[in-house]
CSV table of C-alpha atoms (C1' of nucleotides) in Angstrom, one decimal:
chain,number,residue,atom,x,y,z
A,5,UNK,CA,97.6,1.9,203.8
A,6,UNK,CA,99.1,-0.4,206.6
A,7,UNK,CA,97.4,-0.4,209.9
A,8,UNK,CA,94.6,1.3,211.9
A,9,UNK,CA,95.2,4.3,214.2
A,10,UNK,CA,99.0,4.1,213.5
A,11,UNK,CA,100.0,5.5,216.7
A,12,UNK,CA,102.6,2.9,217.5
A,13,UNK,CA,105.2,3.8,214.9
A,14,UNK,CA,107.6,6.3,216.6
A,15,UNK,CA,108.9,7.6,213.2
A,16,UNK,CA,109.6,11.2,214.0
A,17,UNK,CA,110.7,12.1,210.5
A,18,UNK,CA,112.6,15.2,209.4
A,19,UNK,CA,110.9,18.4,210.2
A,20,UNK,CA,108.5,19.9,207.5
A,21,UNK,CA,107.5,16.5,205.9
A,22,UNK,CA,106.6,13.1,206.9
A,23,UNK,CA,105.6,13.1,203.4
A,24,UNK,CA,107.7,12.3,200.3
A,25,UNK,CA,105.7,14.2,197.7
A,26,UNK,CA,105.8,17.6,199.3
A,27,UNK,CA,109.1,18.5,197.7
A,28,UNK,CA,107.6,17.8,194.3
A,29,UNK,CA,104.5,19.9,195.1
A,30,UNK,CA,106.5,22.8,196.2
A,31,UNK,CA,108.5,22.8,192.9
A,32,UNK,CA,105.6,22.2,190.5
A,33,UNK,CA,102.4,23.5,192.1
A,34,UNK,CA,103.3,26.8,193.7
A,35,UNK,CA,101.0,29.6,192.7
A,36,UNK,CA,101.0,30.4,188.9
A,37,UNK,CA,103.4,27.8,188.0
A,38,UNK,CA,100.8,25.2,187.3
A,39,UNK,CA,99.2,27.5,184.7
A,40,UNK,CA,102.6,28.5,183.2
A,41,UNK,CA,103.9,24.9,182.9
A,42,UNK,CA,100.6,23.6,181.5
A,43,UNK,CA,100.3,26.4,178.9
A,44,UNK,CA,103.8,25.8,177.8
A,45,UNK,CA,103.3,22.1,177.7
A,46,UNK,CA,100.1,22.2,175.9
A,47,UNK,CA,100.6,25.0,173.4
A,48,UNK,CA,104.3,25.2,172.9
A,49,UNK,CA,106.7,28.0,172.8
A,50,UNK,CA,105.5,31.5,173.9
A,51,UNK,CA,106.8,35.0,174.1
A,52,UNK,CA,106.5,37.0,177.3
A,53,UNK,CA,103.4,38.9,176.2
A,54,UNK,CA,101.7,35.8,174.8
A,55,UNK,CA,102.0,34.2,178.2
A,56,UNK,CA,100.8,37.4,179.8
A,57,UNK,CA,97.7,37.5,177.5
A,58,UNK,CA,97.0,33.7,178.0
A,59,UNK,CA,97.2,33.8,181.8
A,60,UNK,CA,95.1,37.0,181.8
A,61,UNK,CA,95.2,38.0,185.4
A,62,UNK,CA,98.9,37.6,186.1
A,63,UNK,CA,101.0,40.8,186.4
A,64,UNK,CA,104.4,41.2,184.6
A,65,UNK,CA,106.2,41.3,187.7
A,66,UNK,CA,104.8,38.0,189.0
A,67,UNK,CA,105.1,36.4,185.6
A,68,UNK,CA,108.8,37.3,185.6
A,69,UNK,CA,109.4,35.9,189.0
A,70,UNK,CA,107.6,32.6,188.3
A,71,UNK,CA,109.6,32.2,185.0
A,72,UNK,CA,112.8,32.8,186.6
A,73,UNK,CA,112.0,30.2,189.2
A,74,UNK,CA,110.9,27.7,186.6
A,75,UNK,CA,114.0,28.4,184.5
A,76,UNK,CA,116.3,27.9,187.5
A,77,UNK,CA,114.6,24.7,188.4
A,78,UNK,CA,115.3,23.5,184.7
A,79,UNK,CA,111.6,23.1,183.9
A,80,UNK,CA,111.5,25.9,181.4
A,81,UNK,CA,114.0,27.1,178.7
A,82,UNK,CA,114.4,30.8,178.0
A,83,UNK,CA,115.7,32.0,174.8
A,84,UNK,CA,116.8,35.5,174.2
A,85,UNK,CA,117.0,36.8,170.6
A,86,UNK,CA,119.0,40.1,170.5
A,87,UNK,CA,116.8,41.7,168.0
A,88,UNK,CA,115.6,45.4,167.6
A,89,UNK,CA,112.4,44.9,169.6
A,90,UNK,CA,113.8,42.3,171.8
A,91,UNK,CA,112.3,38.9,171.6
A,92,UNK,CA,112.3,36.3,174.2
A,93,UNK,CA,110.8,32.9,174.0
A,94,UNK,CA,109.9,30.4,176.7
A,95,UNK,CA,109.5,26.8,176.2
A,96,UNK,CA,109.1,23.7,178.3
A,97,UNK,CA,112.3,21.7,178.9
A,98,UNK,CA,112.6,17.9,178.8
A,99,UNK,CA,112.5,17.8,182.4
A,100,UNK,CA,109.4,19.9,182.3
A,101,UNK,CA,107.8,17.7,179.7
A,102,UNK,CA,108.4,14.7,181.9
A,103,UNK,CA,105.5,16.2,184.0
A,104,UNK,CA,103.1,15.3,181.2
A,105,UNK,CA,101.6,12.3,182.8
A,106,UNK,CA,101.2,14.1,185.9
A,107,UNK,CA,99.2,16.7,184.2
A,108,UNK,CA,97.1,14.1,182.5
A,109,UNK,CA,96.3,12.6,186.0
A,110,UNK,CA,95.4,15.9,187.3
A,111,UNK,CA,93.2,16.7,184.4
A,112,UNK,CA,91.6,13.3,184.8
A,113,UNK,CA,90.8,13.8,188.4
A,114,UNK,CA,89.0,16.9,187.6
A,115,UNK,CA,85.9,14.8,186.8
A,116,UNK,CA,85.6,14.7,190.6
A,117,UNK,CA,85.2,18.5,191.0
A,118,UNK,CA,81.6,18.1,191.0
A,119,UNK,CA,81.7,15.8,194.0
A,120,UNK,CA,83.8,18.3,195.8
A,121,UNK,CA,81.2,21.0,195.1
A,122,UNK,CA,78.5,18.6,196.3
A,123,UNK,CA,80.3,17.9,199.5
A,124,UNK,CA,80.7,21.6,200.2
A,125,UNK,CA,77.0,22.2,199.8
A,126,UNK,CA,76.2,19.3,202.1
A,127,UNK,CA,78.7,20.4,204.6
A,128,UNK,CA,77.5,24.0,204.6
A,129,UNK,CA,73.9,22.9,204.8
A,130,UNK,CA,74.0,20.7,207.9
A,131,UNK,CA,74.2,22.5,211.2
A,132,UNK,CA,77.3,22.3,213.2
A,133,UNK,CA,78.0,18.8,214.2
A,134,UNK,CA,78.4,17.1,217.5
A,135,UNK,CA,81.7,17.9,219.4
A,136,UNK,CA,81.9,21.1,217.4
A,137,UNK,CA,78.8,23.0,218.3
A,138,UNK,CA,79.7,26.7,218.6
B,6,UNK,CA,101.4,20.3,172.2
B,7,UNK,CA,100.0,21.6,169.1
B,8,UNK,CA,101.8,24.3,167.2
B,9,UNK,CA,104.7,26.7,167.6
B,10,UNK,CA,104.5,30.2,169.0
B,11,UNK,CA,100.8,29.9,169.5
B,12,UNK,CA,100.0,33.6,169.1
B,13,UNK,CA,97.2,33.2,166.6
B,14,UNK,CA,94.6,31.6,168.8
B,15,UNK,CA,92.5,34.3,170.2
B,16,UNK,CA,91.1,32.2,173.1
B,17,UNK,CA,90.7,34.8,175.8
B,18,UNK,CA,89.6,32.1,178.4
B,19,UNK,CA,87.9,32.8,181.7
B,20,UNK,CA,89.8,34.9,184.1
B,21,UNK,CA,92.1,33.0,186.5
B,22,UNK,CA,92.9,30.0,184.4
B,23,UNK,CA,93.5,29.1,180.9
B,24,UNK,CA,94.4,25.9,182.5
B,25,UNK,CA,92.0,23.2,183.6
B,26,UNK,CA,94.1,21.6,186.2
B,27,UNK,CA,94.4,24.6,188.4
B,28,UNK,CA,91.1,24.0,190.2
B,29,UNK,CA,92.3,20.5,191.2
B,30,UNK,CA,95.5,21.9,192.5
B,31,UNK,CA,93.8,24.5,194.6
B,32,UNK,CA,91.9,21.9,196.3
B,33,UNK,CA,94.4,19.1,196.8
B,34,UNK,CA,97.7,20.9,196.9
B,35,UNK,CA,97.3,23.9,199.1
B,36,UNK,CA,99.6,24.2,202.1
B,37,UNK,CA,99.7,21.3,204.4
B,38,UNK,CA,96.9,19.5,202.7
B,39,UNK,CA,99.3,17.3,200.8
B,40,UNK,CA,101.0,16.0,203.9
B,41,UNK,CA,97.7,15.4,205.7
B,42,UNK,CA,96.0,13.6,202.8
B,43,UNK,CA,99.1,11.6,202.1
B,44,UNK,CA,99.5,10.6,205.8
B,45,UNK,CA,95.9,9.6,206.1
B,46,UNK,CA,96.1,7.8,202.8
B,47,UNK,CA,99.2,6.0,203.6
B,48,UNK,CA,98.9,5.2,207.2
B,49,UNK,CA,95.0,5.2,207.8
B,50,UNK,CA,93.1,6.5,210.5
B,51,UNK,CA,94.5,9.1,212.8
B,52,UNK,CA,93.5,11.1,215.9
B,53,UNK,CA,94.2,14.6,216.2
B,54,UNK,CA,97.3,14.4,218.1
B,55,UNK,CA,98.7,11.6,216.1
B,56,UNK,CA,98.5,13.9,213.0
B,57,UNK,CA,100.0,16.7,215.0
B,58,UNK,CA,103.0,14.4,216.0
B,59,UNK,CA,103.4,13.1,212.6
B,60,UNK,CA,103.5,16.3,210.8
B,61,UNK,CA,105.7,17.7,213.6
B,62,UNK,CA,105.9,21.3,212.5
B,63,UNK,CA,102.2,22.0,212.1
B,64,UNK,CA,100.3,24.0,215.0
B,65,UNK,CA,97.0,22.9,216.2
B,66,UNK,CA,95.3,25.9,214.9
B,67,UNK,CA,96.5,25.4,211.3
B,68,UNK,CA,95.9,21.7,211.6
B,69,UNK,CA,92.3,22.3,212.5
B,70,UNK,CA,91.8,24.7,209.6
B,71,UNK,CA,93.2,22.4,207.1
B,72,UNK,CA,91.2,19.4,208.4
B,73,UNK,CA,88.0,21.3,208.2
B,74,UNK,CA,88.7,22.3,204.7
B,75,UNK,CA,89.4,18.8,203.9
B,76,UNK,CA,86.3,17.6,205.5
B,77,UNK,CA,84.2,20.2,203.8
B,78,UNK,CA,85.6,19.2,200.5
B,79,UNK,CA,84.7,15.6,201.1
B,80,UNK,CA,88.3,14.4,201.1
B,81,UNK,CA,88.5,13.4,204.7
B,82,UNK,CA,85.9,11.9,207.2
B,83,UNK,CA,85.8,13.2,210.7
B,84,UNK,CA,84.3,10.9,213.4
B,85,UNK,CA,83.6,12.3,216.9
B,86,UNK,CA,83.4,9.8,219.8
B,87,UNK,CA,81.6,11.3,222.8
B,88,UNK,CA,83.8,9.8,225.4
B,89,UNK,CA,85.2,11.1,228.6
B,90,UNK,CA,88.4,12.3,227.1
B,91,UNK,CA,86.9,13.1,223.8
B,92,UNK,CA,88.2,11.2,220.9
B,93,UNK,CA,88.1,12.3,217.3
B,94,UNK,CA,89.4,10.3,214.4
B,95,UNK,CA,90.2,11.3,210.8
B,96,UNK,CA,90.3,9.1,207.9
B,97,UNK,CA,90.5,9.5,204.1
B,98,UNK,CA,87.2,9.3,202.3
B,99,UNK,CA,86.6,7.3,199.1
B,100,UNK,CA,87.0,10.5,197.1
B,101,UNK,CA,90.2,11.2,199.0
B,102,UNK,CA,91.4,7.7,198.3
B,103,UNK,CA,90.7,8.3,194.6
B,104,UNK,CA,93.8,10.6,194.7
B,105,UNK,CA,96.0,7.5,195.1
B,106,UNK,CA,97.2,7.3,191.6
B,107,UNK,CA,97.9,11.0,191.6
B,108,UNK,CA,100.1,10.6,194.7
B,109,UNK,CA,101.9,7.7,193.1
B,110,UNK,CA,102.6,9.7,190.2
B,111,UNK,CA,103.9,12.5,192.3
B,112,UNK,CA,106.1,10.1,194.3
B,113,UNK,CA,107.3,8.6,191.1
B,114,UNK,CA,108.3,12.0,189.6
B,115,UNK,CA,110.5,12.6,192.7
B,116,UNK,CA,113.3,10.7,191.2
B,117,UNK,CA,113.7,13.9,189.2
B,118,UNK,CA,114.5,16.0,192.3
B,119,UNK,CA,118.1,15.5,191.7
B,120,UNK,CA,117.9,17.0,188.2
B,121,UNK,CA,116.1,20.1,189.6
B,122,UNK,CA,118.9,20.4,192.2
B,123,UNK,CA,121.5,20.1,189.4
B,124,UNK,CA,119.8,22.7,187.3
B,125,UNK,CA,119.7,25.2,190.2
B,126,UNK,CA,123.4,24.7,190.8
B,127,UNK,CA,124.2,25.3,187.2
B,128,UNK,CA,121.7,28.3,186.9
B,129,UNK,CA,123.3,30.0,190.1
B,130,UNK,CA,126.8,29.3,188.9
B,131,UNK,CA,126.5,30.9,185.4
B,132,UNK,CA,126.7,34.7,185.4
B,133,UNK,CA,123.6,36.8,184.4
B,134,UNK,CA,122.7,36.0,180.9
B,135,UNK,CA,122.4,38.1,177.9
B,136,UNK,CA,119.3,40.3,177.9
B,137,UNK,CA,119.1,40.2,181.7
B,138,UNK,CA,122.4,41.6,182.8
B,139,UNK,CA,121.9,43.7,185.9
C,11,DC,C1',108.8,44.1,173.7
C,12,DA,C1',110.4,42.5,178.0
C,13,DG,C1',111.1,43.4,181.6
C,14,DT,C1',112.3,46.5,186.7
C,15,DA,C1',111.5,49.3,190.4
C,16,DT,C1',108.5,50.7,194.3
C,17,DC,C1',105.1,50.6,197.4
C,18,DC,C1',101.7,48.5,199.9
C,19,DA,C1',97.5,45.7,201.7
C,20,DG,C1',95.9,41.7,203.1
C,21,DA,C1',96.1,36.9,203.7
C,22,DC,C1',98.6,33.2,205.8
C,23,DG,C1',100.3,31.0,209.4
C,24,DG,C1',103.1,31.0,213.9
C,25,DA,C1',103.3,31.7,219.0
C,26,DT,C1',100.9,31.5,223.1
C,27,DA,C1',97.2,30.9,226.2
C,28,DC,C1',92.8,29.1,227.5
C,29,DT,C1',88.5,25.8,227.6
C,30,DG,C1',84.6,22.0,227.3
D,16,DC,C1',92.1,15.2,224.1
D,17,DA,C1',90.7,18.3,220.8
D,18,DG,C1',90.3,22.0,219.9
D,19,DT,C1',89.2,27.7,220.1
D,20,DA,C1',90.7,32.5,220.9
D,21,DT,C1',94.0,36.3,220.1
D,22,DC,C1',97.6,38.8,218.6
D,23,DC,C1',100.9,39.6,215.5
D,24,DG,C1',105.0,39.3,212.1
D,25,DT,C1',106.0,37.9,207.4
D,26,DC,C1',105.8,37.5,202.9
D,27,DT,C1',103.4,37.0,198.6
D,28,DG,C1',101.6,39.0,195.2
D,29,DG,C1',98.7,43.2,193.2
D,30,DA,C1',98.8,48.0,191.5
D,31,DT,C1',101.2,51.3,189.2
D,32,DA,C1',104.9,53.5,186.9
D,33,DC,C1',109.2,53.4,184.5
D,34,DT,C1',113.3,51.7,181.3
D,35,DG,C1',116.7,49.5,177.9
DNA sequence: CAGTATCCAGACGGATACTG
DNA sequence: CAGTATCCGTCTGGATACTG
């Protein structure tokens, strides 16, 4: 943090983000990708159905979409085995593995989830505050 | 990572996530919240218009929605000053500040964005692979 | 098994206009 | 200034069915 109020600086910054971490978030934390990457990172290689079963609520269509995206971004490696029942395996790439510390930090922060829950309860309990009364 | 293939473990896990970090992601990295939190964390207190100007492409409606959500989750503190032109200030809470290391990790990982871009180029260049030909 | 192909609903967010 | 109110288009992602 630098100063208060921060109105002086005229930095207009490029459209879409004044914020350097948004690009990373878009790649790593879009819907479902977190679960997929984390699963692959934590439990190693998986076949398509195995992922489907582990992520329970995901549909094959969406799983395919996300896996393609992850593969394209170089975070996941897809291996096709031309066998009689076809076999495909997905595993995390080195680049994907480099997200490890990030995942650890995320998991670490989850100790605060209780505080979030608490904050929500308090917020919902107190009547509409000044300057916002309906 | 534990073992290969990982098909044996019958862990069915609760619907929605086999993955413990998803809840955190949902709270912290939903659309726009990253930019808002990061801005508040990095540059301190902001008034509504200041945020609006810094995040350039966000509309007042959406900014309000996200700020409410963040306030409810206890990540941001809203202060209303009952003055003649009303003045409202938003700042990050202690809980929000505890995301600092996470943000740092994210920012650090952005050195890899080039690799992602590279991977995309390669993926797009090579013709449809085996087992996936159109 | 490992996907594709369709169809579709509903949430999300943008544009615009108005108010205490 | 700091929002709120409306309207509405888009696009994601779910359900379902089919294929190499």
